[in-house]
mmCIF file of C-alpha atoms and ligand atoms in Angstrom:
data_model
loop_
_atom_site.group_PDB
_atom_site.id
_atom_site.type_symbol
_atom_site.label_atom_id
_atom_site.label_comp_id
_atom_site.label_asym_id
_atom_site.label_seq_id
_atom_site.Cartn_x
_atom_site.Cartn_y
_atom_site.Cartn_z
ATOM 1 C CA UNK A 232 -1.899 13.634 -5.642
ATOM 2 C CA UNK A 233 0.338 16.431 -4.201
ATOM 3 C CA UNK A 234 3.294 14.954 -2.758
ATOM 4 C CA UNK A 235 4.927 15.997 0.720
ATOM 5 C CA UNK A 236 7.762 14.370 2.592
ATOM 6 C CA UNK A 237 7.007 11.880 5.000
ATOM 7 C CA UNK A 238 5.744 14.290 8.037
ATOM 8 C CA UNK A 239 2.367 15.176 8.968
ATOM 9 C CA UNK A 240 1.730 18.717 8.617
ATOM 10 C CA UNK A 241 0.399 19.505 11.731
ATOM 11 C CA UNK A 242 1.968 22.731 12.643
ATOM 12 C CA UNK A 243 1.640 24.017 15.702
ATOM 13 C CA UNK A 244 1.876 21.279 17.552
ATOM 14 C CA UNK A 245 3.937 20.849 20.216
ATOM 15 C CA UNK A 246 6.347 18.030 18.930
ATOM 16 C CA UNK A 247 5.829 15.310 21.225
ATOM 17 C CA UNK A 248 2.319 15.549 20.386
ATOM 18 C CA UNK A 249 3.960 14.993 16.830
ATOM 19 C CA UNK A 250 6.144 11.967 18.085
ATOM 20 C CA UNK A 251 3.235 10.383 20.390
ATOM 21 C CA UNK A 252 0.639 10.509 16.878
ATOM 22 C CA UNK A 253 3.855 9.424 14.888
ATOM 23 C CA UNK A 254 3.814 6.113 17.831
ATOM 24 C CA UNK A 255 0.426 5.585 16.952
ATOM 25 C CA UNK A 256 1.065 5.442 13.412
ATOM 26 C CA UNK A 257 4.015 3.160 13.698
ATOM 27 C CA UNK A 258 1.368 0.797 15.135
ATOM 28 C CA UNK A 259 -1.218 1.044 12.696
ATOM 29 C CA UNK A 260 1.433 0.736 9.549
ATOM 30 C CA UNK A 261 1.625 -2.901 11.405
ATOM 31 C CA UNK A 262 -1.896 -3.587 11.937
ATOM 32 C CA UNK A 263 -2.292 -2.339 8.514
ATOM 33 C CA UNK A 264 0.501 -5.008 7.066
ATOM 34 C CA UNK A 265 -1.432 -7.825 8.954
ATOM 35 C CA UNK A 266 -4.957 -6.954 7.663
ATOM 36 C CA UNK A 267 -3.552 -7.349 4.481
ATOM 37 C CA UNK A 268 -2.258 -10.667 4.996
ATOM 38 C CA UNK A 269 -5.704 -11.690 6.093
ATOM 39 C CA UNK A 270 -5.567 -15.920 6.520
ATOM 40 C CA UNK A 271 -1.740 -15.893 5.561
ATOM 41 C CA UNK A 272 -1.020 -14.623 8.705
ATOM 42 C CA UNK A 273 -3.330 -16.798 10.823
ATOM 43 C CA UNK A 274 -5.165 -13.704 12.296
ATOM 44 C CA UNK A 275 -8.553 -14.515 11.322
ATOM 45 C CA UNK A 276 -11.493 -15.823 13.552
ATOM 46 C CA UNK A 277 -12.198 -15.452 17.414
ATOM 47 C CA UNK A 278 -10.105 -16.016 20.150
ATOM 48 C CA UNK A 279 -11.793 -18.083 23.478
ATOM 49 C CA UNK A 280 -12.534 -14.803 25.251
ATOM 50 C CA UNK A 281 -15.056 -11.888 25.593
ATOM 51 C CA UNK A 282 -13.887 -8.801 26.470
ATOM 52 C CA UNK A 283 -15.020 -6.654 29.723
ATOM 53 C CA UNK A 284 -17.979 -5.299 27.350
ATOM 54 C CA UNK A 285 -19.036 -8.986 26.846
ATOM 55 C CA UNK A 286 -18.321 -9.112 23.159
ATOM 56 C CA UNK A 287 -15.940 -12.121 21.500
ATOM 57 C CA UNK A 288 -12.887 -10.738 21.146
ATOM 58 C CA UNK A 289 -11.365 -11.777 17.674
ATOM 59 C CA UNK A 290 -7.690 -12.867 17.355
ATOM 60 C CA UNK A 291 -7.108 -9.230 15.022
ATOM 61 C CA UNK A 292 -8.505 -7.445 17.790
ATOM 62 C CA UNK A 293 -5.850 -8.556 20.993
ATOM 63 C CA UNK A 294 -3.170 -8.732 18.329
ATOM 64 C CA UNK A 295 -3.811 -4.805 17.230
ATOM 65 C CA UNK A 296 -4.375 -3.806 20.829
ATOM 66 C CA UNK A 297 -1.319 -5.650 22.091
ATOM 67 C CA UNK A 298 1.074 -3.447 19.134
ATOM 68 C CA UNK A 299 -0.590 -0.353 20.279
ATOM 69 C CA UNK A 300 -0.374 -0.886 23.872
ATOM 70 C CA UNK A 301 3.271 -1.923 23.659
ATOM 71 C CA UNK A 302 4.166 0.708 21.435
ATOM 72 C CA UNK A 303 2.751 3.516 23.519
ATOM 73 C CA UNK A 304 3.814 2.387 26.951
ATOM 74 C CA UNK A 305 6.968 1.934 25.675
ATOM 75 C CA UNK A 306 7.589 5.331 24.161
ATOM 76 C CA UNK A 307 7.127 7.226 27.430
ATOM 77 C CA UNK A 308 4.764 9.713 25.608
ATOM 78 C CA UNK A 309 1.885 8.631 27.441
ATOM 79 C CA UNK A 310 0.814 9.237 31.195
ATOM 80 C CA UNK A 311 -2.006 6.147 30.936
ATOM 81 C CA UNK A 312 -4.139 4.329 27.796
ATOM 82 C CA UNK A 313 -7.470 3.266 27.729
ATOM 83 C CA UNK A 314 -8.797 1.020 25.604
ATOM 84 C CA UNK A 315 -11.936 -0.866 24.318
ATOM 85 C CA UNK A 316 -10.018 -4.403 24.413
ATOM 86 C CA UNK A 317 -8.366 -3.428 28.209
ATOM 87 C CA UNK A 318 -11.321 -3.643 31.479
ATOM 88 C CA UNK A 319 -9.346 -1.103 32.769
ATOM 89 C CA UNK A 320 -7.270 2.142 31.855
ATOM 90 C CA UNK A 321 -3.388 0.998 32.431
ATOM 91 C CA UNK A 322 -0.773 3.485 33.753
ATOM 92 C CA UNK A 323 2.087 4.817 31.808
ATOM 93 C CA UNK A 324 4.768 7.180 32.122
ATOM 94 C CA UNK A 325 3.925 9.104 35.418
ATOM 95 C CA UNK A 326 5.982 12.464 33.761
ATOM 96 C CA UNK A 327 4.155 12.240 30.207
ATOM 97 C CA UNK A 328 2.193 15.086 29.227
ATOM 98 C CA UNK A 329 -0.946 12.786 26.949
ATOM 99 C CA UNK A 330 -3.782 10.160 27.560
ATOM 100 C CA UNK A 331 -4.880 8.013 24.685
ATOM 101 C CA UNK A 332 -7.917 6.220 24.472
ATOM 102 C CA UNK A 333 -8.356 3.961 21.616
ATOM 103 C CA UNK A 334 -10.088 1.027 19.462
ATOM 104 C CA UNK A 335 -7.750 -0.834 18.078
ATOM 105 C CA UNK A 336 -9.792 -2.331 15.566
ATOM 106 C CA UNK A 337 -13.538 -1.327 14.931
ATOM 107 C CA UNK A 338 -16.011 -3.119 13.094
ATOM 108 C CA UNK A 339 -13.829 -6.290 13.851
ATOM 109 C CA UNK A 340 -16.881 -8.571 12.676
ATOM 110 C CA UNK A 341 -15.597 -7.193 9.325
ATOM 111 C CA UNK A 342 -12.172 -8.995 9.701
ATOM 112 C CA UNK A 343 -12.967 -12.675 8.881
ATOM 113 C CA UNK A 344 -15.503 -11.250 5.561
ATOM 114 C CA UNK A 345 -12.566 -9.197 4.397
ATOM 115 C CA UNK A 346 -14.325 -6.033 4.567
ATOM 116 C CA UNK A 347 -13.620 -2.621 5.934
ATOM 117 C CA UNK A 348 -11.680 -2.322 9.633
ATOM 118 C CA UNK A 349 -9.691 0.636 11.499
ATOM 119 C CA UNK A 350 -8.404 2.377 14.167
ATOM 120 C CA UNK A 351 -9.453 4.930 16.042
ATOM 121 C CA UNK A 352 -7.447 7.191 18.810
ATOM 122 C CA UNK A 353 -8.271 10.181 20.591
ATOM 123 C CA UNK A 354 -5.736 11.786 22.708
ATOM 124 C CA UNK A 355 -5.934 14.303 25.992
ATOM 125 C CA UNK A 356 -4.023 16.551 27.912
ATOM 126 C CA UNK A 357 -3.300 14.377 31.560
ATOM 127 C CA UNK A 358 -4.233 17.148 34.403
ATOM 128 C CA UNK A 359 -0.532 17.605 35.863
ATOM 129 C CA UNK A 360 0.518 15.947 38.802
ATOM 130 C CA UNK A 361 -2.369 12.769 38.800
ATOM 131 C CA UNK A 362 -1.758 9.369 39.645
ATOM 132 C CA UNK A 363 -1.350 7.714 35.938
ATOM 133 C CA UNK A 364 -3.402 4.902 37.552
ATOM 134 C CA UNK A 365 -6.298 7.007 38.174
ATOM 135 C CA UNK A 366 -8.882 6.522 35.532
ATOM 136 C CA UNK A 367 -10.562 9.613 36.325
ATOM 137 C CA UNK A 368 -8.263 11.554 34.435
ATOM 138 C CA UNK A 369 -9.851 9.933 31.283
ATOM 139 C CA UNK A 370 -13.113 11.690 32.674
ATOM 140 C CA UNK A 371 -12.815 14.706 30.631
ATOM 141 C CA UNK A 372 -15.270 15.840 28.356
ATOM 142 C CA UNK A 373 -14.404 15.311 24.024
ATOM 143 C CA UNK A 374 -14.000 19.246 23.796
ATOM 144 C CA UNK A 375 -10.309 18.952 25.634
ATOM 145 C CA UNK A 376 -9.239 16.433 23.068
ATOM 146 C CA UNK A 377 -6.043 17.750 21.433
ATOM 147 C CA UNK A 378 -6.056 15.151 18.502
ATOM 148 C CA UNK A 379 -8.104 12.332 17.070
ATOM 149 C CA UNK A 380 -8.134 10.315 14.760
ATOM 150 C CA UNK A 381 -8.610 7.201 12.973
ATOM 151 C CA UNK A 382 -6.757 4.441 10.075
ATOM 152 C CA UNK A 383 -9.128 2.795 7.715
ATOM 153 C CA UNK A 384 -7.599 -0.359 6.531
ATOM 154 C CA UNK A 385 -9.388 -0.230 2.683
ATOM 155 C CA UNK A 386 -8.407 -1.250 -0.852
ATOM 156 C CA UNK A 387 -6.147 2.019 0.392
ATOM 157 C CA UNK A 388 -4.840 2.698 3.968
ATOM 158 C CA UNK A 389 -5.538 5.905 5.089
ATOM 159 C CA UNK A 390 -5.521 8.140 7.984
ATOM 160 C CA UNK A 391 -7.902 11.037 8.890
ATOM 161 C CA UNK A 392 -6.439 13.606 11.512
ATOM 162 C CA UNK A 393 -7.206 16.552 13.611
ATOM 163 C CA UNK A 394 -4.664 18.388 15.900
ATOM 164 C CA UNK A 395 -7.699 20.784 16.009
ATOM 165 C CA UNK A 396 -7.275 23.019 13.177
ATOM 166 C CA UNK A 397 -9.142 21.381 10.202
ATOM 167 C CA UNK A 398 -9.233 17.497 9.744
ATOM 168 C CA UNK A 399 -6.729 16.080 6.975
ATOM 169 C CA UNK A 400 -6.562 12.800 5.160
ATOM 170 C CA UNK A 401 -3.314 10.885 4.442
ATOM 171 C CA UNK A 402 -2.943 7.767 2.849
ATOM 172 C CA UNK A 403 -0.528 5.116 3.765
ATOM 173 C CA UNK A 404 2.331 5.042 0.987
ATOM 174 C CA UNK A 405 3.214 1.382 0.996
ATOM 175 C CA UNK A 406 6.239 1.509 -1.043
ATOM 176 C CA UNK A 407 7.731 3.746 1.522
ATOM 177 C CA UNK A 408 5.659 3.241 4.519
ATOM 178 C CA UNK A 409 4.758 6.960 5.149
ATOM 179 C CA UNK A 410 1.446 8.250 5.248
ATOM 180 C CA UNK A 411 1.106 10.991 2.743
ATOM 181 C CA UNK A 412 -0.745 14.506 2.700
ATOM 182 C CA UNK A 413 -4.027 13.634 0.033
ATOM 183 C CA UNK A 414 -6.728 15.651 1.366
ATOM 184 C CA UNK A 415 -5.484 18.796 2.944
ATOM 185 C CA UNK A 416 -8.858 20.086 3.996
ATOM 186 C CA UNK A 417 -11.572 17.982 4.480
ATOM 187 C CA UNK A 418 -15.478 19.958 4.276
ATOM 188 C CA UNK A 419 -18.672 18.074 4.578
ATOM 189 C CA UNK A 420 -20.937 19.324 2.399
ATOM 190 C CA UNK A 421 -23.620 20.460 4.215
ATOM 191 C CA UNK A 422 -26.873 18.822 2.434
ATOM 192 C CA UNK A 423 -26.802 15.310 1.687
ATOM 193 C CA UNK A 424 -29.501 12.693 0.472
ATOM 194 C CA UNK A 425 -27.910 9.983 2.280
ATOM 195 C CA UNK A 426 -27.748 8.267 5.609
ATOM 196 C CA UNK A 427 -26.318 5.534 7.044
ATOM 197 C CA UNK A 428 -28.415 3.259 9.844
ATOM 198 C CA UNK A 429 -28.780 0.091 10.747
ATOM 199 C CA UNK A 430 -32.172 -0.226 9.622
ATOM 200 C CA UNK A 431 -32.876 -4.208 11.607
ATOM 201 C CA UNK A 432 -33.752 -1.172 14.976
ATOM 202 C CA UNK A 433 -35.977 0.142 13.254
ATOM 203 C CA UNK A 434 -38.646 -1.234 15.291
ATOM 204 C CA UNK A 435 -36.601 -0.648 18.870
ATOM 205 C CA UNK A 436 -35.887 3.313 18.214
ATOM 206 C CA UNK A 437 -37.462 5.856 20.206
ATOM 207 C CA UNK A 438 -40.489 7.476 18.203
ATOM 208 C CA UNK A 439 -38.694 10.720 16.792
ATOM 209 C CA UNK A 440 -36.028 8.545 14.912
ATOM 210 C CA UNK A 441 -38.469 6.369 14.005
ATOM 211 C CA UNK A 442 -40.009 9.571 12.249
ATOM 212 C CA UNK A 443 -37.211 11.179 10.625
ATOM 213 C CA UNK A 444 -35.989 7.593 8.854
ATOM 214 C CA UNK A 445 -39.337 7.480 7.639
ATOM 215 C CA UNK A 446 -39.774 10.582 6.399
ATOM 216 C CA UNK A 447 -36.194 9.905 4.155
ATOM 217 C CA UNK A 448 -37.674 6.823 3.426
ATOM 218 C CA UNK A 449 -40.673 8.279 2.070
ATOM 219 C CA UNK A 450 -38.710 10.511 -0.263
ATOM 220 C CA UNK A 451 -40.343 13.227 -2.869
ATOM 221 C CA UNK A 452 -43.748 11.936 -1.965
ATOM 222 C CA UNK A 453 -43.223 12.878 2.009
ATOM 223 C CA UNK A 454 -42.715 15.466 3.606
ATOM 224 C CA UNK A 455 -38.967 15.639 3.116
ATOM 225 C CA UNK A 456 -39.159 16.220 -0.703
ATOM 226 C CA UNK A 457 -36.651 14.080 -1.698
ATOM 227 C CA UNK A 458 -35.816 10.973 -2.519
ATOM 228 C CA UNK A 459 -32.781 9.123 -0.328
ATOM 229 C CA UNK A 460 -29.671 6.535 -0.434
ATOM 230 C CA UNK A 461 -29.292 4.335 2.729
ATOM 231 C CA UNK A 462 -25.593 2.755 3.086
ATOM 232 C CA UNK A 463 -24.479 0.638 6.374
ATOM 233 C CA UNK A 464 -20.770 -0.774 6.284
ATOM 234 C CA UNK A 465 -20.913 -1.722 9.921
ATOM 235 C CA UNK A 466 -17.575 -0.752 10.968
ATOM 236 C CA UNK A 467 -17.586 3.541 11.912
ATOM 237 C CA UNK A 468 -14.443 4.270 10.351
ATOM 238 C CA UNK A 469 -15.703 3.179 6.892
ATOM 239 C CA UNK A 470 -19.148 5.204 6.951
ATOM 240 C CA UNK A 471 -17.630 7.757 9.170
ATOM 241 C CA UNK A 472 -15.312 7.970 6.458
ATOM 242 C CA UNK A 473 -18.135 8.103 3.380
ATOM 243 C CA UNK A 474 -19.708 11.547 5.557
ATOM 244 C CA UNK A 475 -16.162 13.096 5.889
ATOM 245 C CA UNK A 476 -15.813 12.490 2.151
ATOM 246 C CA UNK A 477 -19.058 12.981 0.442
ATOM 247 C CA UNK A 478 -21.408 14.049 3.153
ATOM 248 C CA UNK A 479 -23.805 12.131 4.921
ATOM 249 C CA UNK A 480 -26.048 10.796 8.513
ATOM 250 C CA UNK A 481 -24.559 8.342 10.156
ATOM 251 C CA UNK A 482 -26.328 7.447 13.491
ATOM 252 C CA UNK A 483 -26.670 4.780 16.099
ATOM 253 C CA UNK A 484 -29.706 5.961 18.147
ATOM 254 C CA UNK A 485 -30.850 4.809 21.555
ATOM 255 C CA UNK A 486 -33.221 1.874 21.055
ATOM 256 C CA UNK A 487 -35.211 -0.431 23.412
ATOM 257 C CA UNK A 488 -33.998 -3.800 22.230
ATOM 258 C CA UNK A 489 -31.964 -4.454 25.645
ATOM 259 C CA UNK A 490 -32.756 -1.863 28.323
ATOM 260 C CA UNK A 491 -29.768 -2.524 29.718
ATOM 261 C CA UNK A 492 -27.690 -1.424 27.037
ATOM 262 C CA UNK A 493 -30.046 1.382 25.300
ATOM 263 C CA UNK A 494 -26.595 2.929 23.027
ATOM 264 C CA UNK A 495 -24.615 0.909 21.217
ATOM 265 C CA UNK A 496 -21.259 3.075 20.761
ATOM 266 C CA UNK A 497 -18.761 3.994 23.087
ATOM 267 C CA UNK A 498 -18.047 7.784 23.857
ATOM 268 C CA UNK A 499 -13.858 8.275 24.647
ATOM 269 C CA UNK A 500 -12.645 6.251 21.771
ATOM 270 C CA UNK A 501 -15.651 5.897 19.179
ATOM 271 C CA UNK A 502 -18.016 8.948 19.685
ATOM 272 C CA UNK A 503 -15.315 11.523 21.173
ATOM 273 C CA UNK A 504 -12.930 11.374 18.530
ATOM 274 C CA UNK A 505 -15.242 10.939 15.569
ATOM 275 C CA UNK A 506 -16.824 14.194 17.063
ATOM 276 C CA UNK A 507 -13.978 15.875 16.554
ATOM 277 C CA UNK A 508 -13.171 14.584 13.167
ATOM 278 C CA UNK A 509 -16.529 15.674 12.128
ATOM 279 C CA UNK A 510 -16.841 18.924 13.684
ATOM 280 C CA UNK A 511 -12.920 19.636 12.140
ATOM 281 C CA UNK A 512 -14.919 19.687 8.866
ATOM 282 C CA UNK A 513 -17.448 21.456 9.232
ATOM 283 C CA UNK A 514 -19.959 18.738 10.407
ATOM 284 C CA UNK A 515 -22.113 18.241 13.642
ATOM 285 C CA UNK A 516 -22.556 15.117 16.400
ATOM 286 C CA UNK A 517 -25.035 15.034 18.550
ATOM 287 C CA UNK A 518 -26.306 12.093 21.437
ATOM 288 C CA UNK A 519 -30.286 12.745 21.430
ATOM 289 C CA UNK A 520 -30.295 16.875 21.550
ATOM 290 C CA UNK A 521 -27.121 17.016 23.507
ATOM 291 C CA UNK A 522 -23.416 17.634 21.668
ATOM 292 C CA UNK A 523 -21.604 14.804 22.065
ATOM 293 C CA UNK A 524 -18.189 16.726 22.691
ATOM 294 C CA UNK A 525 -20.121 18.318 25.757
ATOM 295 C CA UNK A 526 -20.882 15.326 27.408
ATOM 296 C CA UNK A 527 -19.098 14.556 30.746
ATOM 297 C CA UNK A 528 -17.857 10.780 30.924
ATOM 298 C CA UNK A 529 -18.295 9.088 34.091
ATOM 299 C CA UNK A 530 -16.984 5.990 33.061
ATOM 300 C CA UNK A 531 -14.422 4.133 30.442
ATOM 301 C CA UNK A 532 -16.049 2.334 28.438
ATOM 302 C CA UNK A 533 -19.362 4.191 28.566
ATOM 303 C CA UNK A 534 -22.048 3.932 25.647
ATOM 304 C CA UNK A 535 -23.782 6.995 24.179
ATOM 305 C CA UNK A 536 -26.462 7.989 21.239
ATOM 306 C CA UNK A 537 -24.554 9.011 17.906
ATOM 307 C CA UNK A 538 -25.928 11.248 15.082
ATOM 308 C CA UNK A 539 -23.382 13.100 13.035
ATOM 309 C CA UNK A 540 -22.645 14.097 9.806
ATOM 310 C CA UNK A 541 -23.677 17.344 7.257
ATOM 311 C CA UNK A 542 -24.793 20.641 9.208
ATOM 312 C CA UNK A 543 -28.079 20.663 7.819
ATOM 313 C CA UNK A 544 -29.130 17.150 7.792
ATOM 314 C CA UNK A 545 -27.738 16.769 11.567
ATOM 315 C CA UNK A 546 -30.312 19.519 12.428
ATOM 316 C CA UNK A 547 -33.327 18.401 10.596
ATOM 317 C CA UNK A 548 -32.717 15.236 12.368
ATOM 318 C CA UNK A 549 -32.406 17.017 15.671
ATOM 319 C CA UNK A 550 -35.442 18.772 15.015
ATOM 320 C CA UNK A 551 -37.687 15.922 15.378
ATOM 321 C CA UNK A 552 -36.545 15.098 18.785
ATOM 322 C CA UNK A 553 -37.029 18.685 20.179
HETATM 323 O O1 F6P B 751 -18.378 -0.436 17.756
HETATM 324 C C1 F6P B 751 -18.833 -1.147 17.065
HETATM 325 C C2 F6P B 751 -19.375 -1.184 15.659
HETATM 326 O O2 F6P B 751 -18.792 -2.258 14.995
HETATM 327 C C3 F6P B 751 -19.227 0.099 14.815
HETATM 328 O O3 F6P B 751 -18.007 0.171 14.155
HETATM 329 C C4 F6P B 751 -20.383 -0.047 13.854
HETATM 330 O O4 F6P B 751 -20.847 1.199 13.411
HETATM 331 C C5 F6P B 751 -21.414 -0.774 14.665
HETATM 332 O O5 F6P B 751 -20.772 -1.367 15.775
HETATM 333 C C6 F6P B 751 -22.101 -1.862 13.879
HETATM 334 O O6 F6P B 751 -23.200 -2.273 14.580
HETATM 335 P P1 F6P B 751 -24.185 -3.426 14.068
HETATM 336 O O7 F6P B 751 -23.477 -4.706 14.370
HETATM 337 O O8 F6P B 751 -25.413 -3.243 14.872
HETATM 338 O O9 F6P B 751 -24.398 -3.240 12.602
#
């Protein structure tokens, strides 16, 4: 492991971009410390109430998006934070130069099964002069994201990071609470024999997905020509994290299940910043034919189609719905 001092080597970042990701951090070294603890520190199970999206909300997730939400309000680094635990976006600083929108804790019905959890943040330029309690100045399209990035709490805590030149992987030193340069340039391959779906849709996806899984699923006797490894950790951040490490499909596709709710993930602080993550290294993310990074939000806590992963496998898969 090459060993750096405590900073992040983002260069070329202006530094209270530096100091508002270092906030973020300071936040997720806590969330980090109680995931850990698991039962010993009384975190575990749901709390009474749902959140604006209608999901339970589980103690782990108000107690991570209270430390974030404190921590960043009170640093005066941001203008206004959106988040998927808050109905609405809440104003900051008026002077601050940054937006964050963030999930404080995804894949939270991993918590109380002690499997994989994290964070994920993507952060904005505020246009100059708006009313930090405006939340139209979170509608901005993934491209003007300045950073992203996200913590997976693992058997290891580590961060992924892009201030838009390459993504990088730290991992949280524990001994001296600093998260440490590990992966200084993260590629995707570009091939891959593996994907990662949850595979119970199967019979609610619209027909091309329903062709391409089955065509990996049919292996060197179909058309594909090879034979393929399914994984599902049901939390982004930890398959997210398998695709930025070893390659990989990971998609949520529009299904029919509940036409009132045809996409499952949410585009400013699960889609957006994954994007970015992704592209950083070399990947691709795409909503149906349409880059995700492109799309124009209309609305916080809106839901969109998510395929992303290696080059090649990203475009076979768009391929069938062209
Ligand atoms: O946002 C929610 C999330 O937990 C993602 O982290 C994960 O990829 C997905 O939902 C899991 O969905 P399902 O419960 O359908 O497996």
């Amino acid at each position: 492991m090459r060993r750096l001092p405590p900073v992040l080597l983002e260069d070329g970042c202006s530094r209270e971009l530096l100091s508002l990701i270092r906030t973020i951090l300071a936040a997720c070294k806590e969330i980090s410390f109680r995931v850990s603890q698991g039962a010993l520190s009384g975190v575990l199970g749901s709390t009474l109430d749902e959140n604006i999206q209608g999901e339970t909300q589980k103690k782990l997730d108000v107690l991570s998006n209270q430390l974030i939400k404190d921590i960043l309000l009170e640093s005066g680094y941001v203008k206004a934070i959106a988040s998927e635990e808050e109905d609405y976006t809440v104003a900051g600083d008026p002077d601050a130069q940054y937006i964050v929108a963030f999930d404080p804790l995804d894949g939270s019905s991993n918590i109380d099964i002690n499997s994989l959890v994290g964070t994920i943040f993507s952060i904005m330029e505020a246009p100059k002069d708006a009313d930090p309690s405006d939340p139209s100045i979170f509608m901005q399209a993934g491209k003007k994201q300045v950073a992203a990035g996200y913590v997976l709490y693992g058997p290891s805590t580590m961060l992924a990071l892009t201030t838009g030149k390459g993504t990088r992987l730290y991992t949280l030193d524990k001994t001296h609470g600093s998260f440490l340069l590990t992966q200084e340039k993260l590629i995707i391959p570009a091939d891959t024999n593996e994907f990662a779906i949850n595979a119970s849709n199967q019979r609610h996806w619209l027909p091309p997905m329903q062709q391409y899984i089955e065509d990996c699923l049919a292996g060197t006797e179909g058309p594909r020509n090879k034979n393929f490894n399914m994984r599902w950790i049901a939390c982004m951040v930890g398959d997210v994290h398998r695709l930025l490490t070893r390659g990989g499909l990971f998609s949520y596709p529009e299904d029919t299940k509940n036409p009132a709710k045809p996409y499952k993930l949410r585009l400013l602080y699960e889609a957006n910043p994954m994007s970015m993550l992704v592209e950083q290294a070399g990947g691709l993310s795409y909503a149906g034919t349409e880059r995700i990074m492109d799309i124009e939000p209309s609305e916080i806590h809106q839901r969109v189609a998510v395929t992303m992963g290696s080059k090649n496998e990203v475009e076979t898969c768009l391929s069938y719905h062209k």
